[in-house]
Amino acid sequence: MLPVIRPAELAPMIVLGIESSCDETAAAVVADGREVRSSVVASQTAVHHPYGGVVPELASRAHIEAIGPVVEQAMADAGLSPEAIDGVAVTRGPGLVGCLLVGFCFAKAWAYGRGLPWVGVDHLEGHLHAVMLAADAPPFPFVALLASGGHTGVYYMEGPRRYTLLGQTRDDAAGEAYDKVAKMLGLGYPGGAVIDDLAGRGDAERIVFTRPYLDKTQFDFSFSGLKTAVHRYIQTHPDTYRTDQADIAAGFQAAVVDVLVHKLLHAAAVHNCPRVVLAGGVAANGGLRARLTAEAAAAGIAAHIPPLAFCGDNAAMIAAAGYHHLQAGCRGALTDDVYSRNTRPLPAAGPTDCR
C-alpha cells in the first residue's frame, strides 16, 4: 500500500492510541505524533499491591473492565467525536498476552466498525517516541536508553521507524531489579518510586555493591547479580538490614545508575552523537534523571527526558509511534495477532517498509 501523503494545508492527523501491555489500561488522542489532546491511564497498582507484583489473570480482567470507559474518557477529554479520528494505533507486544489481547482486539473492532485504518505498534518503539511528546523534543539522530520493568536496552535512533539496537540486558531489566529489591526489603509493589525515595535518605557509600558493567566498551546489561548481592546482604545481616534499608537502597540505586549512565553516554561518544534520550518507566527515577542530566552536561551532550506522565506505560506514546506507521501506509489486518515476547530487536525499517 502506498504511503499516505497529507499536504501541509490539511488538518493534522488525529490518532487514537490504546495501550494494555501490562498493568495500565490507557488511551490517548494525539495529533501528528506530537500534540497530546488527551491521555488517560487507569492504574492497577491497588489490584496487584497485595501480591508484590503483577498477577496476569487479574490484570487481564481489570483491562476488560476498564478499556471501554478509558477510551470514552480519552475521547471526551480531547473534545472529539469518533468521526474526528483518522487512525488507531494499539500496542501489539511485547507484554502479557492476556493483557495485550484486550487492547488489541478492542482497537481492531473500534477501527473496523468505523472504517478506519489501524496499526499494531511495538511497545518498546512507543517508549522511544515518548520523548517526542515533550516541548523540547530532540532532532534526529540520537542515542536512547530504554529502561523499564521488562526491558533495558540502548538504541541508536536515526529517524521515525529507523532504529539500531546497540545492546540490551542479558537477564533482568533494571525496573525488574528495583521491584525485586523492594520486595526483599518488604517495601511493597511497585518498587521503583519507593526505592528512589528511600535512596535519597541513605548513604550510598556505606553499603557499596559491585557495578555490573560486564564490558565497559559494550552496551549489554546484567542486573541479576546485583539483585542477588542485595539478597545476600540481607541474608548475612538479618538483625540490622531493616534499620539499614535507606543505605541499602542508596547503594543499590547508585550501582544501577552508574551502569545506565555510563553505557548511554559511552554509546553517544562512540556514535559521535550530541544528544541522548532516557525513556521507559525507570526514566521517572529522580536519582537517574539528575545524574544523567549532570553528566551529560559535563560531557557537552544534550539530555532529553520525557515528562513524568509519559515515562511509564501510556497510550500517547503508542499514538505517537503509530502516526509514523500510518503515514507510511502501514495497515493492520484482522488476522494480525499479538506477541508476548520481544523476540526480535526493532529493525531499521525503510521509509515505506511495514512490519
PDB file of C-alpha atoms in Angstrom, residues 8-184:
ATOM      1  CA  ALA A   8       0.638  20.721   4.992  1.00  0.00           C
ATOM      2  CA  GLU A   9      -2.566  22.665   4.418  1.00  0.00           C
ATOM      3  CA  LEU A  10      -4.685  19.715   5.556  1.00  0.00           C
ATOM      4  CA  ALA A  11      -5.791  19.291   9.134  1.00  0.00           C
ATOM      5  CA  PRO A  12      -3.430  17.280  11.390  1.00  0.00           C
ATOM      6  CA  MET A  13      -3.716  13.502  11.506  1.00  0.00           C
ATOM      7  CA  ILE A  14      -5.544  12.584  14.711  1.00  0.00           C
ATOM      8  CA  VAL A  15      -4.618   9.174  16.098  1.00  0.00           C
ATOM      9  CA  LEU A  16      -6.324   7.288  18.916  1.00  0.00           C
ATOM     10  CA  GLY A  17      -3.735   5.290  20.867  1.00  0.00           C
ATOM     11  CA  ILE A  18      -4.537   2.274  23.048  1.00  0.00           C
ATOM     12  CA  GLU A  19      -2.133   0.545  25.465  1.00  0.00           C
ATOM     13  CA  SER A  20      -2.745  -2.568  27.616  1.00  0.00           C
ATOM     14  CA  SER A  21       0.551  -4.470  27.687  1.00  0.00           C
ATOM     15  CA  CYS A  22       0.800  -4.951  31.452  1.00  0.00           C
ATOM     16  CA  ASP A  23      -0.992  -3.300  34.362  1.00  0.00           C
ATOM     17  CA  GLU A  24      -2.073   0.050  32.892  1.00  0.00           C
ATOM     18  CA  THR A  25      -5.163   0.475  30.730  1.00  0.00           C
ATOM     19  CA  ALA A  26      -4.544   3.605  28.679  1.00  0.00           C
ATOM     20  CA  ALA A  27      -5.999   5.593  25.808  1.00  0.00           C
ATOM     21  CA  ALA A  28      -4.874   8.876  24.273  1.00  0.00           C
ATOM     22  CA  VAL A  29      -5.584  11.182  21.370  1.00  0.00           C
ATOM     23  CA  VAL A  30      -2.510  12.654  19.659  1.00  0.00           C
ATOM     24  CA  ALA A  31      -2.225  14.957  16.643  1.00  0.00           C
ATOM     25  CA  ASP A  32       0.592  14.452  14.129  1.00  0.00           C
ATOM     26  CA  GLY A  33       2.576  12.329  16.567  1.00  0.00           C
ATOM     27  CA  ARG A  34       3.430  15.320  18.749  1.00  0.00           C
ATOM     28  CA  GLU A  35       0.428  17.165  20.191  1.00  0.00           C
ATOM     29  CA  VAL A  36      -1.310  15.339  23.037  1.00  0.00           C
ATOM     30  CA  ARG A  37      -5.010  16.189  23.010  1.00  0.00           C
ATOM     31  CA  SER A  38      -5.797  13.764  25.850  1.00  0.00           C
ATOM     32  CA  SER A  39      -4.156  10.970  27.825  1.00  0.00           C
ATOM     33  CA  VAL A  40      -5.988   8.706  30.251  1.00  0.00           C
ATOM     34  CA  VAL A  41      -4.327   5.953  32.301  1.00  0.00           C
ATOM     35  CA  ALA A  42      -6.196   3.571  34.605  1.00  0.00           C
ATOM     36  CA  SER A  43      -3.689   2.103  37.066  1.00  0.00           C
ATOM     37  CA  GLN A  44      -3.962  -1.366  38.595  1.00  0.00           C
ATOM     38  CA  THR A  45      -1.490  -0.728  41.409  1.00  0.00           C
ATOM     39  CA  ALA A  46      -4.124  -1.343  44.084  1.00  0.00           C
ATOM     40  CA  VAL A  47      -5.051  -4.661  42.464  1.00  0.00           C
ATOM     41  CA  HIS A  48      -1.521  -6.069  42.433  1.00  0.00           C
ATOM     42  CA  HIS A  49      -0.021  -4.438  45.534  1.00  0.00           C
ATOM     43  CA  PRO A  50      -1.051  -7.247  47.926  1.00  0.00           C
ATOM     44  CA  TYR A  51       0.832  -9.793  45.784  1.00  0.00           C
ATOM     45  CA  GLY A  52       4.091  -7.884  45.388  1.00  0.00           C
ATOM     46  CA  GLY A  53       3.873  -7.979  41.598  1.00  0.00           C
ATOM     47  CA  VAL A  54       1.554  -8.174  38.611  1.00  0.00           C
ATOM     48  CA  VAL A  55      -0.832 -11.147  38.543  1.00  0.00           C
ATOM     49  CA  PRO A  56      -1.554 -11.722  34.819  1.00  0.00           C
ATOM     50  CA  GLU A  57      -5.092 -13.103  35.226  1.00  0.00           C
ATOM     51  CA  LEU A  58      -6.140 -10.241  37.489  1.00  0.00           C
ATOM     52  CA  ALA A  59      -4.539  -7.741  35.130  1.00  0.00           C
ATOM     53  CA  SER A  60      -6.429  -9.109  32.126  1.00  0.00           C
ATOM     54  CA  ARG A  61      -9.749  -8.941  33.963  1.00  0.00           C
ATOM     55  CA  ALA A  62      -9.078  -5.372  35.051  1.00  0.00           C
ATOM     56  CA  HIS A  63      -8.296  -4.385  31.452  1.00  0.00           C
ATOM     57  CA  ILE A  64     -11.613  -5.808  30.279  1.00  0.00           C
ATOM     58  CA  GLU A  65     -13.455  -3.702  32.839  1.00  0.00           C
ATOM     59  CA  ALA A  66     -11.532  -0.516  32.107  1.00  0.00           C
ATOM     60  CA  ILE A  67     -10.904  -0.433  28.359  1.00  0.00           C
ATOM     61  CA  GLY A  68     -14.281   0.929  27.269  1.00  0.00           C
ATOM     62  CA  PRO A  69     -14.557   3.698  29.870  1.00  0.00           C
ATOM     63  CA  VAL A  70     -10.904   4.701  29.377  1.00  0.00           C
ATOM     64  CA  VAL A  71     -11.323   5.150  25.618  1.00  0.00           C
ATOM     65  CA  GLU A  72     -14.548   7.074  26.129  1.00  0.00           C
ATOM     66  CA  GLN A  73     -12.820   9.340  28.650  1.00  0.00           C
ATOM     67  CA  ALA A  74      -9.911   9.982  26.285  1.00  0.00           C
ATOM     68  CA  MET A  75     -12.314  10.990  23.527  1.00  0.00           C
ATOM     69  CA  ALA A  76     -14.290  13.214  25.898  1.00  0.00           C
ATOM     70  CA  ASP A  77     -11.145  14.889  27.264  1.00  0.00           C
ATOM     71  CA  ALA A  78      -9.997  15.601  23.702  1.00  0.00           C
ATOM     72  CA  GLY A  79     -13.414  17.081  22.915  1.00  0.00           C
ATOM     73  CA  LEU A  80     -13.708  14.935  19.806  1.00  0.00           C
ATOM     74  CA  SER A  81     -16.244  12.573  18.318  1.00  0.00           C
ATOM     75  CA  PRO A  82     -15.172   9.256  16.742  1.00  0.00           C
ATOM     76  CA  GLU A  83     -15.646  10.865  13.309  1.00  0.00           C
ATOM     77  CA  ALA A  84     -12.673  13.135  14.012  1.00  0.00           C
ATOM     78  CA  ILE A  85     -10.245  10.209  14.401  1.00  0.00           C
ATOM     79  CA  ASP A  86      -8.083   9.448  11.348  1.00  0.00           C
ATOM     80  CA  GLY A  87      -6.488   6.219  12.576  1.00  0.00           C
ATOM     81  CA  VAL A  88      -5.919   3.917  15.538  1.00  0.00           C
ATOM     82  CA  ALA A  89      -2.620   2.698  16.990  1.00  0.00           C
ATOM     83  CA  VAL A  90      -2.508  -0.094  19.573  1.00  0.00           C
ATOM     84  CA  THR A  91       0.218  -1.964  21.427  1.00  0.00           C
ATOM     85  CA  ARG A  92       0.820  -5.327  19.757  1.00  0.00           C
ATOM     86  CA  GLY A  93       3.615  -6.526  22.033  1.00  0.00           C
ATOM     87  CA  PRO A  94       5.700  -7.390  23.883  1.00  0.00           C
ATOM     88  CA  GLY A  95       3.783  -7.776  27.114  1.00  0.00           C
ATOM     89  CA  LEU A  96       1.443 -10.116  28.973  1.00  0.00           C
ATOM     90  CA  VAL A  97      -0.509 -11.928  26.289  1.00  0.00           C
ATOM     91  CA  GLY A  98      -3.877 -11.789  28.050  1.00  0.00           C
ATOM     92  CA  CYS A  99      -3.473  -8.080  28.689  1.00  0.00           C
ATOM     93  CA  LEU A 100      -2.338  -7.346  25.146  1.00  0.00           C
ATOM     94  CA  LEU A 101      -5.320  -9.159  23.671  1.00  0.00           C
ATOM     95  CA  VAL A 102      -7.800  -6.907  25.469  1.00  0.00           C
ATOM     96  CA  GLY A 103      -6.490  -3.676  23.979  1.00  0.00           C
ATOM     97  CA  PHE A 104      -5.573  -5.214  20.618  1.00  0.00           C
ATOM     98  CA  CYS A 105      -8.975  -6.763  19.986  1.00  0.00           C
ATOM     99  CA  PHE A 106     -10.781  -3.654  21.211  1.00  0.00           C
ATOM    100  CA  ALA A 107      -8.728  -1.434  18.882  1.00  0.00           C
ATOM    101  CA  LYS A 108      -9.300  -3.695  15.879  1.00  0.00           C
ATOM    102  CA  ALA A 109     -13.057  -3.730  16.482  1.00  0.00           C
ATOM    103  CA  TRP A 110     -13.230   0.023  17.179  1.00  0.00           C
ATOM    104  CA  ALA A 111     -11.375   0.828  13.947  1.00  0.00           C
ATOM    105  CA  TYR A 112     -13.102  -1.803  11.793  1.00  0.00           C
ATOM    106  CA  GLY A 113     -16.560  -0.687  12.873  1.00  0.00           C
ATOM    107  CA  ARG A 114     -15.770   2.870  11.771  1.00  0.00           C
ATOM    108  CA  GLY A 115     -13.849   2.005   8.625  1.00  0.00           C
ATOM    109  CA  LEU A 116     -10.629   3.487   9.990  1.00  0.00           C
ATOM    110  CA  PRO A 117      -7.048   2.406   9.301  1.00  0.00           C
ATOM    111  CA  TRP A 118      -5.265   0.937  12.295  1.00  0.00           C
ATOM    112  CA  VAL A 119      -1.811  -0.386  13.089  1.00  0.00           C
ATOM    113  CA  GLY A 120      -0.154  -2.502  15.790  1.00  0.00           C
ATOM    114  CA  VAL A 121       2.820  -0.821  17.479  1.00  0.00           C
ATOM    115  CA  ASP A 122       5.786  -2.354  19.280  1.00  0.00           C
ATOM    116  CA  HIS A 123       5.643  -1.333  22.937  1.00  0.00           C
ATOM    117  CA  LEU A 124       9.366  -0.514  23.007  1.00  0.00           C
ATOM    118  CA  GLU A 125       9.030   1.669  19.939  1.00  0.00           C
ATOM    119  CA  GLY A 126       6.311   3.539  21.785  1.00  0.00           C
ATOM    120  CA  HIS A 127       8.627   4.261  24.709  1.00  0.00           C
ATOM    121  CA  LEU A 128      11.267   5.590  22.309  1.00  0.00           C
ATOM    122  CA  HIS A 129       8.694   8.025  20.909  1.00  0.00           C
ATOM    123  CA  ALA A 130       7.577   9.302  24.333  1.00  0.00           C
ATOM    124  CA  VAL A 131      10.281  11.968  24.224  1.00  0.00           C
ATOM    125  CA  MET A 132       8.711  13.366  21.038  1.00  0.00           C
ATOM    126  CA  LEU A 133       5.758  14.453  23.177  1.00  0.00           C
ATOM    127  CA  ALA A 134       7.970  16.824  25.181  1.00  0.00           C
ATOM    128  CA  ALA A 135       8.157  20.536  24.422  1.00  0.00           C
ATOM    129  CA  ASP A 136      11.909  20.229  23.750  1.00  0.00           C
ATOM    130  CA  ALA A 137      11.737  17.088  21.611  1.00  0.00           C
ATOM    131  CA  PRO A 138      15.189  16.310  20.195  1.00  0.00           C
ATOM    132  CA  PRO A 139      16.042  16.250  16.499  1.00  0.00           C
ATOM    133  CA  PHE A 140      17.316  13.035  14.957  1.00  0.00           C
ATOM    134  CA  PRO A 141      19.625  11.216  15.318  1.00  0.00           C
ATOM    135  CA  PHE A 142      20.010  10.407  18.989  1.00  0.00           C
ATOM    136  CA  VAL A 143      21.070   7.555  21.267  1.00  0.00           C
ATOM    137  CA  ALA A 144      18.338   6.329  23.612  1.00  0.00           C
ATOM    138  CA  LEU A 145      18.357   4.276  26.791  1.00  0.00           C
ATOM    139  CA  LEU A 146      15.080   2.442  27.302  1.00  0.00           C
ATOM    140  CA  ALA A 147      14.841   1.209  30.887  1.00  0.00           C
ATOM    141  CA  SER A 148      11.629  -0.307  32.221  1.00  0.00           C
ATOM    142  CA  GLY A 149      10.289  -3.179  34.277  1.00  0.00           C
ATOM    143  CA  GLY A 150      10.618  -5.632  31.420  1.00  0.00           C
ATOM    144  CA  HIS A 151      13.326  -4.206  29.181  1.00  0.00           C
ATOM    145  CA  THR A 152      16.652  -2.410  29.279  1.00  0.00           C
ATOM    146  CA  GLY A 153      18.415  -1.551  26.042  1.00  0.00           C
ATOM    147  CA  VAL A 154      20.381   1.102  24.182  1.00  0.00           C
ATOM    148  CA  TYR A 155      19.230   2.202  20.721  1.00  0.00           C
ATOM    149  CA  TYR A 156      20.588   4.435  18.004  1.00  0.00           C
ATOM    150  CA  MET A 157      17.579   6.221  16.502  1.00  0.00           C
ATOM    151  CA  GLU A 158      18.189   7.719  13.062  1.00  0.00           C
ATOM    152  CA  GLY A 159      14.601   8.811  12.490  1.00  0.00           C
ATOM    153  CA  PRO A 160      11.000   7.624  12.842  1.00  0.00           C
ATOM    154  CA  ARG A 161      10.868   3.859  12.246  1.00  0.00           C
ATOM    155  CA  ARG A 162      14.652   3.642  11.897  1.00  0.00           C
ATOM    156  CA  TYR A 163      16.403   2.032  14.892  1.00  0.00           C
ATOM    157  CA  THR A 164      19.523   0.079  15.646  1.00  0.00           C
ATOM    158  CA  LEU A 165      19.743  -1.957  18.848  1.00  0.00           C
ATOM    159  CA  LEU A 166      23.217  -1.455  20.335  1.00  0.00           C
ATOM    160  CA  GLY A 167      22.842  -3.593  23.462  1.00  0.00           C
ATOM    161  CA  GLN A 168      20.300  -4.958  25.914  1.00  0.00           C
ATOM    162  CA  THR A 169      20.012  -6.777  29.207  1.00  0.00           C
ATOM    163  CA  ARG A 170      21.117 -10.398  29.269  1.00  0.00           C
ATOM    164  CA  ASP A 171      18.841 -11.232  32.196  1.00  0.00           C
ATOM    165  CA  ASP A 172      16.844  -8.926  34.461  1.00  0.00           C
ATOM    166  CA  ALA A 173      15.694  -5.482  33.385  1.00  0.00           C
ATOM    167  CA  ALA A 174      16.587  -2.502  35.575  1.00  0.00           C
ATOM    168  CA  GLY A 175      12.973  -1.927  36.593  1.00  0.00           C
ATOM    169  CA  GLU A 176      12.520  -5.578  37.492  1.00  0.00           C
ATOM    170  CA  ALA A 177      15.584  -5.383  39.746  1.00  0.00           C
ATOM    171  CA  TYR A 178      14.058  -2.374  41.511  1.00  0.00           C
ATOM    172  CA  ASP A 179      10.797  -4.229  42.121  1.00  0.00           C
ATOM    173  CA  LYS A 180      12.554  -7.363  43.392  1.00  0.00           C
ATOM    174  CA  VAL A 181      14.834  -5.418  45.759  1.00  0.00           C
ATOM    175  CA  ALA A 182      11.823  -3.532  47.123  1.00  0.00           C
ATOM    176  CA  LYS A 183      10.095  -6.850  47.731  1.00  0.00           C
ATOM    177  CA  MET A 184      13.176  -8.211  49.536  1.00  0.00           C
TER     178      MET A 184
END
